[in-house]
Tab-separated table of N, CA and C in Angstrom:
chain	number	residue	atom	x	y	z
A	350	MET	N	94.628	67.816	85.152
A	350	MET	CA	93.522	67.709	86.116
A	350	MET	C	93.089	69.091	86.648
A	351	ALA	N	94.113	69.937	87.025
A	351	ALA	CA	93.845	71.275	87.514
A	351	ALA	C	93.113	72.120	86.493
A	352	GLU	N	93.553	71.984	85.194
A	352	GLU	CA	92.940	72.725	84.144
A	352	GLU	C	91.482	72.326	83.950
A	353	LEU	N	91.226	71.042	84.061
A	353	LEU	CA	89.849	70.489	83.890
A	353	LEU	C	88.980	71.033	85.036
A	354	ALA	N	89.496	70.982	86.253
A	354	ALA	CA	88.724	71.506	87.436
A	354	ALA	C	88.416	72.977	87.234
A	355	THR	N	89.427	73.752	86.814
A	355	THR	CA	89.184	75.222	86.603
A	355	THR	C	88.110	75.439	85.528
A	356	ALA	N	88.222	74.687	84.411
A	356	ALA	CA	87.221	74.849	83.391
A	356	ALA	C	85.838	74.497	83.837
A	357	ARG	N	85.695	73.367	84.567
A	357	ARG	CA	84.377	72.947	85.011
A	357	ARG	C	83.749	73.899	86.021
A	358	LEU	N	84.630	74.403	86.949
A	358	LEU	CA	84.147	75.352	87.948
A	358	LEU	C	83.762	76.663	87.234
A	359	GLY	N	84.550	77.076	86.290
A	359	GLY	CA	84.284	78.324	85.543
A	359	GLY	C	82.910	78.163	84.777
A	360	SER	N	82.677	77.029	84.190
A	360	SER	CA	81.371	76.900	83.489
A	360	SER	C	80.198	76.865	84.433
A	361	ALA	N	80.498	76.540	85.684
A	361	ALA	CA	79.393	76.515	86.712
A	361	ALA	C	79.235	77.858	87.411
A	362	GLY	N	80.005	78.877	86.991
A	362	GLY	CA	79.905	80.198	87.500
A	362	GLY	C	80.823	80.545	88.662
A	363	TYR	N	81.818	79.693	88.879
A	363	TYR	CA	82.758	79.919	89.921
A	363	TYR	C	84.052	80.588	89.368
A	364	GLU	N	84.614	81.564	90.097
A	364	GLU	CA	85.826	82.236	89.630
A	364	GLU	C	86.945	81.821	90.626
A	365	ARG	N	88.096	81.676	90.003
A	365	ARG	CA	89.324	81.365	90.829
A	365	ARG	C	89.732	82.697	91.409
A	366	TYR	N	89.906	82.742	92.771
A	366	TYR	CA	90.363	83.951	93.396
A	366	TYR	C	91.682	83.692	94.161
A	367	GLU	N	92.053	82.458	94.291
A	367	GLU	CA	93.430	82.202	94.784
A	367	GLU	C	93.829	80.854	94.265
A	368	ILE	N	95.043	80.404	94.509
A	368	ILE	CA	95.571	79.258	93.878
A	368	ILE	C	94.652	78.056	93.927
A	369	SER	N	94.092	77.773	95.165
A	369	SER	CA	93.286	76.596	95.359
A	369	SER	C	91.870	76.866	95.772
A	370	SER	N	91.353	78.069	95.514
A	370	SER	CA	89.968	78.383	95.903
A	370	SER	C	89.189	79.075	94.794
A	371	TYR	N	87.945	78.714	94.728
A	371	TYR	CA	87.053	79.250	93.760
A	371	TYR	C	85.732	79.689	94.500
A	372	ALA	N	85.066	80.648	93.949
A	372	ALA	CA	83.793	81.104	94.517
A	372	ALA	C	83.009	81.861	93.504
A	373	ARG	N	81.704	81.949	93.718
A	373	ARG	CA	80.879	82.826	92.896
A	373	ARG	C	81.254	84.264	93.173
A	374	SER	N	81.021	85.102	92.240
A	374	SER	CA	81.386	86.540	92.383
A	374	SER	C	80.800	87.092	93.675
A	375	GLY	N	81.703	87.765	94.419
A	375	GLY	CA	81.271	88.350	95.688
A	375	GLY	C	81.255	87.414	96.864
A	376	PHE	N	81.605	86.180	96.698
A	376	PHE	CA	81.539	85.209	97.773
A	376	PHE	C	82.915	84.610	98.151
A	377	ALA	N	83.982	85.268	97.769
A	377	ALA	CA	85.332	84.808	98.214
A	377	ALA	C	85.432	84.855	99.727
A	378	ALA	N	86.202	83.955	100.294
A	378	ALA	CA	86.348	83.832	101.705
A	378	ALA	C	87.195	84.974	102.230
A	379	ARG	N	86.604	86.002	102.813
A	379	ARG	CA	87.360	87.166	103.308
A	379	ARG	C	88.360	86.740	104.375
A	380	HIS	N	87.992	85.735	105.130
A	380	HIS	CA	88.883	85.175	106.148
A	380	HIS	C	90.257	84.776	105.503
A	381	ASN	N	90.198	83.982	104.426
A	381	ASN	CA	91.426	83.570	103.761
A	381	ASN	C	92.157	84.743	103.127
A	382	LEU	N	91.408	85.654	102.497
A	382	LEU	CA	92.041	86.740	101.819
A	382	LEU	C	92.826	87.652	102.800
A	383	SER	N	92.349	87.768	104.018
A	383	SER	CA	93.068	88.608	104.999
A	383	SER	C	94.444	88.021	105.310
A	384	TYR	N	94.581	86.742	105.236
A	384	TYR	CA	95.894	86.136	105.448
A	384	TYR	C	96.791	86.436	104.284
A	385	TRP	N	96.269	86.305	103.073
A	385	TRP	CA	97.133	86.468	101.868
A	385	TRP	C	97.514	87.892	101.617
A	386	ASP	N	96.728	88.843	102.084
A	386	ASP	CA	97.057	90.282	101.756
A	386	ASP	C	97.861	90.944	102.860
A	387	GLY	N	98.221	90.204	103.852
A	387	GLY	CA	99.083	90.747	105.002
A	387	GLY	C	98.326	91.610	106.004
A	388	SER	N	96.991	91.470	106.046
A	388	SER	CA	96.201	92.196	107.038
A	388	SER	C	96.384	91.640	108.447
A	389	ASP	N	96.227	92.491	109.454
A	389	ASP	CA	96.271	92.039	110.839
A	389	ASP	C	95.060	91.063	111.040
A	390	TYR	N	95.249	90.128	111.966
A	390	TYR	CA	94.154	89.323	112.390
A	390	TYR	C	94.404	88.899	113.860
A	391	LEU	N	93.353	88.756	114.585
A	391	LEU	CA	93.360	88.389	115.998
A	391	LEU	C	92.731	87.030	116.192
A	392	GLY	N	93.501	86.076	116.738
A	392	GLY	CA	93.028	84.759	117.040
A	392	GLY	C	92.538	84.679	118.454
A	393	LEU	N	91.367	84.132	118.632
A	393	LEU	CA	90.767	83.991	119.971
A	393	LEU	C	90.515	82.543	120.281
A	394	GLY	N	90.958	82.099	121.442
A	394	GLY	CA	90.761	80.721	121.837
A	394	GLY	C	91.975	79.911	121.839
A	395	ALA	N	91.798	78.643	122.333
A	395	ALA	CA	92.960	77.731	122.395
A	395	ALA	C	93.509	77.451	121.023
A	396	GLY	N	94.850	77.539	120.902
A	396	GLY	CA	95.526	77.248	119.666
A	396	GLY	C	95.434	78.331	118.590
A	397	ALA	N	94.765	79.416	118.872
A	397	ALA	CA	94.554	80.460	117.903
A	397	ALA	C	95.815	81.221	117.579
A	398	HIS	N	95.977	81.652	116.389
A	398	HIS	CA	97.115	82.427	115.910
A	398	HIS	C	96.705	83.847	115.588
A	399	SER	N	97.583	84.822	115.824
A	399	SER	CA	97.354	86.270	115.576
A	399	SER	C	98.544	86.798	114.815
A	400	PHE	N	98.296	87.913	114.072
A	400	PHE	CA	99.315	88.631	113.383
A	400	PHE	C	99.064	90.088	113.428
A	401	SER	N	100.078	90.898	113.574
A	401	SER	CA	99.984	92.367	113.586
A	401	SER	C	101.201	92.926	112.848
A	402	GLN	N	100.937	93.945	111.995
A	402	GLN	CA	101.983	94.592	111.284
A	402	GLN	C	102.787	95.488	112.248
A	403	GLU	N	102.207	95.800	113.384
A	403	GLU	CA	102.908	96.667	114.397
A	403	GLU	C	103.266	95.846	115.595
A	404	PRO	N	104.434	95.999	116.150
A	404	PRO	CA	105.480	96.888	115.675
A	404	PRO	C	106.087	96.301	114.392
A	405	ALA	N	106.433	97.179	113.458
A	405	ALA	CA	106.995	96.840	112.178
A	405	ALA	C	108.250	96.002	112.384
A	406	PRO	N	108.544	95.045	111.498
A	406	PRO	CA	107.764	94.726	110.314
A	406	PRO	C	106.662	93.724	110.556
A	407	GLY	N	106.482	93.230	111.830
A	407	GLY	CA	105.361	92.315	112.086
A	407	GLY	C	105.576	91.389	113.260
A	408	VAL	N	104.561	91.003	113.921
A	408	VAL	CA	104.604	90.098	115.023
A	408	VAL	C	103.521	89.043	114.881
A	409	ARG	N	103.936	87.818	115.074
A	409	ARG	CA	103.003	86.671	115.041
A	409	ARG	C	102.935	86.053	116.426
A	410	SER	N	101.780	85.698	116.896
A	410	SER	CA	101.679	85.033	118.236
A	410	SER	C	100.733	83.823	118.101
A	411	THR	N	100.930	82.930	119.077
A	411	THR	CA	100.113	81.706	119.198
A	411	THR	C	99.678	81.505	120.604
A	412	ASN	N	98.370	81.174	120.790
A	412	ASN	CA	97.863	80.899	122.120
A	412	ASN	C	98.207	79.467	122.515
A	413	GLU	N	98.106	79.184	123.816
A	413	GLU	CA	98.206	77.871	124.305
A	413	GLU	C	97.274	76.966	123.502
A	414	ARG	N	97.719	75.730	123.107
A	414	ARG	CA	96.969	74.844	122.283
A	414	ARG	C	95.915	74.080	123.035
A	415	LEU	N	96.265	73.611	124.219
A	415	LEU	CA	95.351	72.740	125.032
A	415	LEU	C	94.358	73.609	125.727
A	416	PRO	N	93.055	73.318	125.647
A	416	PRO	CA	92.060	74.144	126.335
A	416	PRO	C	92.324	74.304	127.832
A	417	GLU	N	92.668	73.288	128.508
A	417	GLU	CA	92.919	73.466	129.964
A	417	GLU	C	94.121	74.348	130.305
A	418	ARG	N	95.124	74.318	129.463
A	418	ARG	CA	96.281	75.205	129.686
A	418	ARG	C	95.899	76.656	129.259
A	419	TYR	N	95.083	76.776	128.223
A	419	TYR	CA	94.626	78.081	127.811
A	419	TYR	C	93.791	78.743	128.923
A	420	LEU	N	92.882	77.985	129.491
A	420	LEU	CA	91.969	78.549	130.524
A	420	LEU	C	92.794	78.884	131.789
A	421	ALA	N	93.771	78.014	132.145
A	421	ALA	CA	94.578	78.288	133.336
A	421	ALA	C	95.447	79.567	133.131
A	422	ALA	N	95.995	79.713	131.931
A	422	ALA	CA	96.828	80.896	131.630
A	422	ALA	C	95.977	82.193	131.695
A	423	VAL	N	94.849	82.148	131.090
A	423	VAL	CA	93.979	83.333	131.083
A	423	VAL	C	93.550	83.625	132.536
A	424	GLY	N	93.225	82.602	133.315
A	424	GLY	CA	92.840	82.846	134.683
A	424	GLY	C	93.935	83.369	135.544
A	425	THR	N	95.192	82.989	135.239
A	425	THR	CA	96.341	83.435	136.057
A	425	THR	C	96.902	84.751	135.623
A	426	THR	N	97.101	84.907	134.320
A	426	THR	CA	97.831	86.097	133.836
A	426	THR	C	96.951	87.030	132.942
A	427	GLY	N	95.778	86.561	132.578
A	427	GLY	CA	94.900	87.417	131.740
A	427	GLY	C	95.195	87.189	130.259
A	428	THR	N	96.153	86.396	129.911
A	428	THR	CA	96.475	86.118	128.508
A	428	THR	C	96.917	84.688	128.415
A	429	ALA	N	96.785	84.091	127.223
A	429	ALA	CA	97.193	82.746	126.998
A	429	ALA	C	98.203	82.677	125.834
A	430	VAL	N	98.867	83.754	125.554
A	430	VAL	CA	99.876	83.738	124.473
A	430	VAL	C	101.053	82.822	124.900
A	431	ALA	N	101.267	81.832	124.034
A	431	ALA	CA	102.339	80.849	124.422
A	431	ALA	C	103.613	81.171	123.670
A	432	SER	N	103.533	81.767	122.503
A	432	SER	CA	104.760	82.082	121.793
A	432	SER	C	104.535	83.388	120.964
A	433	VAL	N	105.648	84.101	120.806
A	433	VAL	CA	105.644	85.319	120.031
A	433	VAL	C	106.835	85.284	119.055
A	434	GLU	N	106.620	85.592	117.833
A	434	GLU	CA	107.679	85.696	116.832
A	434	GLU	C	107.680	87.054	116.223
A	435	ARG	N	108.807	87.737	116.405
A	435	ARG	CA	108.988	89.048	115.812
A	435	ARG	C	109.649	88.832	114.443
A	436	LEU	N	108.955	89.220	113.403
A	436	LEU	CA	109.500	88.970	112.057
A	436	LEU	C	110.664	89.934	111.730
A	437	THR	N	111.603	89.371	110.988
A	437	THR	CA	112.649	90.276	110.503
A	437	THR	C	112.127	90.960	109.267
A	438	GLU	N	112.789	91.980	108.830
A	438	GLU	CA	112.382	92.705	107.623
A	438	GLU	C	112.364	91.805	106.422
A	439	ALA	N	113.423	90.921	106.322
A	439	ALA	CA	113.507	89.998	105.187
A	439	ALA	C	112.373	88.948	105.193
A	440	THR	N	112.029	88.422	106.377
A	440	THR	CA	110.935	87.455	106.496
A	440	THR	C	109.600	88.110	106.142
A	441	ALA	N	109.410	89.360	106.650
A	441	ALA	CA	108.085	90.072	106.376
A	441	ALA	C	107.963	90.366	104.875
A	442	ARG	N	109.032	90.775	104.202
A	442	ARG	CA	108.961	91.022	102.761
A	442	ARG	C	108.640	89.775	102.009
A	443	ALA	N	109.329	88.678	102.402
A	443	ALA	CA	109.174	87.416	101.653
A	443	ALA	C	107.723	86.898	101.856
A	444	GLU	N	107.231	86.931	103.081
A	444	GLU	CA	105.888	86.497	103.327
A	444	GLU	C	104.820	87.345	102.607
A	445	PHE	N	105.016	88.644	102.565
A	445	PHE	CA	104.106	89.513	101.853
A	445	PHE	C	104.015	89.098	100.411
A	446	CYS	N	105.169	88.719	99.796
A	446	CYS	CA	105.186	88.261	98.414
A	446	CYS	C	104.604	86.894	98.202
A	447	PHE	N	105.090	85.921	98.916
A	447	PHE	CA	104.581	84.584	98.590
A	447	PHE	C	103.212	84.350	99.035
A	448	THR	N	102.738	85.055	99.999
A	448	THR	CA	101.255	84.931	100.336
A	448	THR	C	100.406	85.786	99.371
A	449	GLY	N	100.915	86.911	98.976
A	449	GLY	CA	100.181	87.745	98.019
A	449	GLY	C	100.064	87.049	96.642
A	450	LEU	N	101.041	86.284	96.309
A	450	LEU	CA	100.950	85.576	95.022
A	450	LEU	C	99.933	84.430	95.026
A	451	ARG	N	99.475	84.022	96.224
A	451	ARG	CA	98.392	83.021	96.228
A	451	ARG	C	97.125	83.526	95.672
A	452	GLN	N	96.900	84.838	95.687
A	452	GLN	CA	95.713	85.436	95.164
A	452	GLN	C	95.846	85.667	93.674
A	453	THR	N	94.774	85.462	92.916
A	453	THR	CA	94.874	85.707	91.463
A	453	THR	C	95.056	87.138	91.159
A	454	VAL	N	94.656	88.047	92.040
A	454	VAL	CA	94.895	89.490	91.823
A	454	VAL	C	96.360	89.806	92.102
A	455	GLY	N	97.122	88.930	92.766
A	455	GLY	CA	98.536	89.171	92.993
A	455	GLY	C	98.850	90.200	94.040
A	456	ILE	N	100.028	90.804	93.922
A	456	ILE	CA	100.592	91.717	94.898
A	456	ILE	C	100.408	93.149	94.374
A	457	ASP	N	99.916	94.002	95.236
A	457	ASP	CA	99.826	95.443	94.920
A	457	ASP	C	101.209	96.001	95.180
A	458	VAL	N	101.927	96.357	94.149
A	458	VAL	CA	103.316	96.794	94.184
A	458	VAL	C	103.440	98.093	95.091
A	459	ALA	N	102.462	98.981	94.949
A	459	ALA	CA	102.422	100.185	95.760
A	459	ALA	C	102.301	99.882	97.274
A	460	SER	N	101.487	98.906	97.609
A	460	SER	CA	101.365	98.452	99.020
A	460	SER	C	102.634	97.932	99.549
A	461	PHE	N	103.401	97.240	98.733
A	461	PHE	CA	104.691	96.734	99.175
A	461	PHE	C	105.560	97.953	99.502
A	462	HIS	N	105.632	98.898	98.626
A	462	HIS	CA	106.438	100.106	98.837
A	462	HIS	C	106.015	100.839	100.107
A	463	ARG	N	104.711	101.057	100.320
A	463	ARG	CA	104.207	101.743	101.474
A	463	ARG	C	104.582	100.971	102.751
A	464	ARG	N	104.472	99.708	102.709
A	464	ARG	CA	104.763	98.903	103.975
A	464	ARG	C	106.247	98.833	104.285
A	465	PHE	N	107.077	98.653	103.215
A	465	PHE	CA	108.494	98.350	103.451
A	465	PHE	C	109.407	99.476	103.085
A	466	GLY	N	108.932	100.543	102.430
A	466	GLY	CA	109.751	101.677	102.128
A	466	GLY	C	110.762	101.452	101.013
A	467	THR	N	110.543	100.413	100.265
A	467	THR	CA	111.424	100.143	99.122
A	467	THR	C	110.626	99.555	97.997
A	468	GLU	N	111.131	99.630	96.794
A	468	GLU	CA	110.475	99.044	95.636
A	468	GLU	C	110.586	97.523	95.639
A	469	LEU	N	109.546	96.839	95.251
A	469	LEU	CA	109.582	95.414	95.266
A	469	LEU	C	110.675	94.898	94.357
A	470	ALA	N	110.902	95.516	93.157
A	470	ALA	CA	111.939	95.068	92.215
A	470	ALA	C	113.330	95.237	92.817
A	471	ALA	N	113.497	96.246	93.699
A	471	ALA	CA	114.790	96.434	94.345
A	471	ALA	C	115.055	95.386	95.422
A	472	ALA	N	114.004	95.003	96.115
A	472	ALA	CA	114.027	94.006	97.184
A	472	ALA	C	114.250	92.596	96.566
A	473	PHE	N	113.643	92.359	95.454
A	473	PHE	CA	113.629	91.061	94.761
A	473	PHE	C	113.969	91.242	93.311
A	474	PRO	N	115.298	91.446	92.963
A	474	PRO	CA	115.652	91.685	91.601
A	474	PRO	C	115.339	90.579	90.661
A	475	HIS	N	115.251	89.344	91.188
A	475	HIS	CA	114.959	88.165	90.328
A	475	HIS	C	113.557	88.201	89.737
A	476	VAL	N	112.670	89.087	90.202
A	476	VAL	CA	111.326	89.190	89.625
A	476	VAL	C	111.349	89.467	88.144
A	477	SER	N	112.299	90.236	87.682
A	477	SER	CA	112.424	90.480	86.191
A	477	SER	C	112.664	89.168	85.437
A	478	ASP	N	113.435	88.246	86.037
A	478	ASP	CA	113.675	86.952	85.416
A	478	ASP	C	112.396	86.101	85.358
A	479	LEU	N	111.619	86.159	86.465
A	479	LEU	CA	110.381	85.384	86.487
A	479	LEU	C	109.409	85.926	85.478
A	480	ILE	N	109.400	87.233	85.267
A	480	ILE	CA	108.509	87.859	84.272
A	480	ILE	C	109.038	87.408	82.921
A	481	GLY	N	110.319	87.459	82.660
A	481	GLY	CA	110.879	87.002	81.392
A	481	GLY	C	110.622	85.560	81.087
A	482	ASP	N	110.523	84.764	82.131
A	482	ASP	CA	110.276	83.317	81.949
A	482	ASP	C	108.801	83.017	81.783
A	483	GLY	N	107.984	84.057	81.867
A	483	GLY	CA	106.552	83.898	81.689
A	483	GLY	C	105.811	83.295	82.862
A	484	LEU	N	106.426	83.377	84.040
A	484	LEU	CA	105.822	82.930	85.267
A	484	LEU	C	105.065	83.983	86.028
A	485	LEU	N	105.507	85.245	85.932
A	485	LEU	CA	104.855	86.381	86.539
A	485	LEU	C	104.488	87.390	85.507
A	486	ASP	N	103.504	88.232	85.813
A	486	ASP	CA	103.136	89.323	84.984
A	486	ASP	C	103.000	90.557	85.851
A	487	LEU	N	103.485	91.706	85.369
A	487	LEU	CA	103.343	92.954	86.030
A	487	LEU	C	102.523	93.874	85.179
A	488	ALA	N	101.315	94.216	85.660
A	488	ALA	CA	100.349	95.057	84.903
A	488	ALA	C	99.474	95.820	85.831
A	489	ALA	N	99.236	97.083	85.570
A	489	ALA	CA	98.338	97.920	86.402
A	489	ALA	C	98.770	97.946	87.807
A	490	GLY	N	100.079	97.952	88.052
A	490	GLY	CA	100.572	98.057	89.460
A	490	GLY	C	100.432	96.790	90.298
A	491	ARG	N	100.155	95.656	89.625
A	491	ARG	CA	100.050	94.411	90.319
A	491	ARG	C	100.949	93.343	89.750
A	492	LEU	N	101.602	92.620	90.595
A	492	LEU	CA	102.450	91.477	90.164
A	492	LEU	C	101.676	90.180	90.477
A	493	ARG	N	101.438	89.390	89.458
A	493	ARG	CA	100.649	88.197	89.651
A	493	ARG	C	101.215	87.015	88.858
A	494	LEU	N	100.815	85.809	89.287
A	494	LEU	CA	101.195	84.634	88.543
A	494	LEU	C	100.492	84.580	87.208
A	495	THR	N	101.133	84.194	86.200
A	495	THR	CA	100.490	83.956	84.891
A	495	THR	C	99.847	82.568	84.951
A	496	PRO	N	99.107	82.231	83.915
A	496	PRO	CA	98.523	80.864	83.929
A	496	PRO	C	99.627	79.798	83.999
A	497	ARG	N	100.757	80.045	83.334
A	497	ARG	CA	101.897	79.109	83.463
A	497	ARG	C	102.485	79.175	84.868
A	498	GLY	N	102.559	80.360	85.436
A	498	GLY	CA	103.047	80.481	86.778
A	498	GLY	C	102.205	79.769	87.826
A	499	LEU	N	100.916	79.724	87.592
A	499	LEU	CA	100.048	79.032	88.508
A	499	LEU	C	100.380	77.566	88.633
A	500	ALA	N	100.821	76.966	87.502
A	500	ALA	CA	101.273	75.583	87.476
A	500	ALA	C	102.524	75.333	88.282
A	501	PHE	N	103.315	76.396	88.465
A	501	PHE	CA	104.580	76.318	89.183
A	501	PHE	C	104.571	77.247	90.402
A	502	ALA	N	103.450	77.436	90.985
A	502	ALA	CA	103.294	78.401	92.033
A	502	ALA	C	104.218	78.176	93.243
A	503	ASP	N	104.363	76.946	93.660
A	503	ASP	CA	105.257	76.657	94.811
A	503	ASP	C	106.704	77.041	94.457
A	504	THR	N	107.119	76.660	93.274
A	504	THR	CA	108.484	76.965	92.838
A	504	THR	C	108.736	78.519	92.775
A	505	VAL	N	107.787	79.236	92.230
A	505	VAL	CA	107.887	80.690	92.144
A	505	VAL	C	107.924	81.274	93.529
A	506	SER	N	107.014	80.844	94.365
A	506	SER	CA	106.939	81.401	95.764
A	506	SER	C	108.265	81.135	96.532
A	507	ALA	N	108.795	79.965	96.303
A	507	ALA	CA	110.060	79.598	97.033
A	507	ALA	C	111.195	80.558	96.649
A	508	THR	N	111.159	81.188	95.516
A	508	THR	CA	112.272	82.117	95.167
A	508	THR	C	112.245	83.420	95.983
A	509	PHE	N	111.192	83.667	96.720
A	509	PHE	CA	111.112	84.849	97.584
A	509	PHE	C	111.668	84.565	99.000
A	510	VAL	N	111.834	83.335	99.325
A	510	VAL	CA	112.259	82.964	100.688
A	510	VAL	C	113.790	82.985	100.803
């Protein structure tokens, strides 16, 4: 079924840019892509989520979910942040990989090194096995799911957790 959907969308001019998203060239959802490439984002309003790479290795926060609690908190303290999660190095590395693999362009290996100060292959030695099994491909400095890997994307991603 997935192959049929991909073929039909392709013949209609849509390109697959992430596991479950297709768009015409130049119209990929930048909003989604910022989540998958590890970019910072600021959530505004009740229930909104934010992420920042600083302080390293990353911080995630969530605002009050209920509008009345959100408004009361902003009125009282000037902020409505209800929870803050400081990521561990291991969690940040894993998330960078399994979210990056959602994109058909995959993970920029040099970006991993710049962000974490270590080679991706050293942090995740099992990557060579996934390449050998035909689930991942490493080319032009990018690690991405192969067509076979796309069919097993959840299983591949789980190996990074």
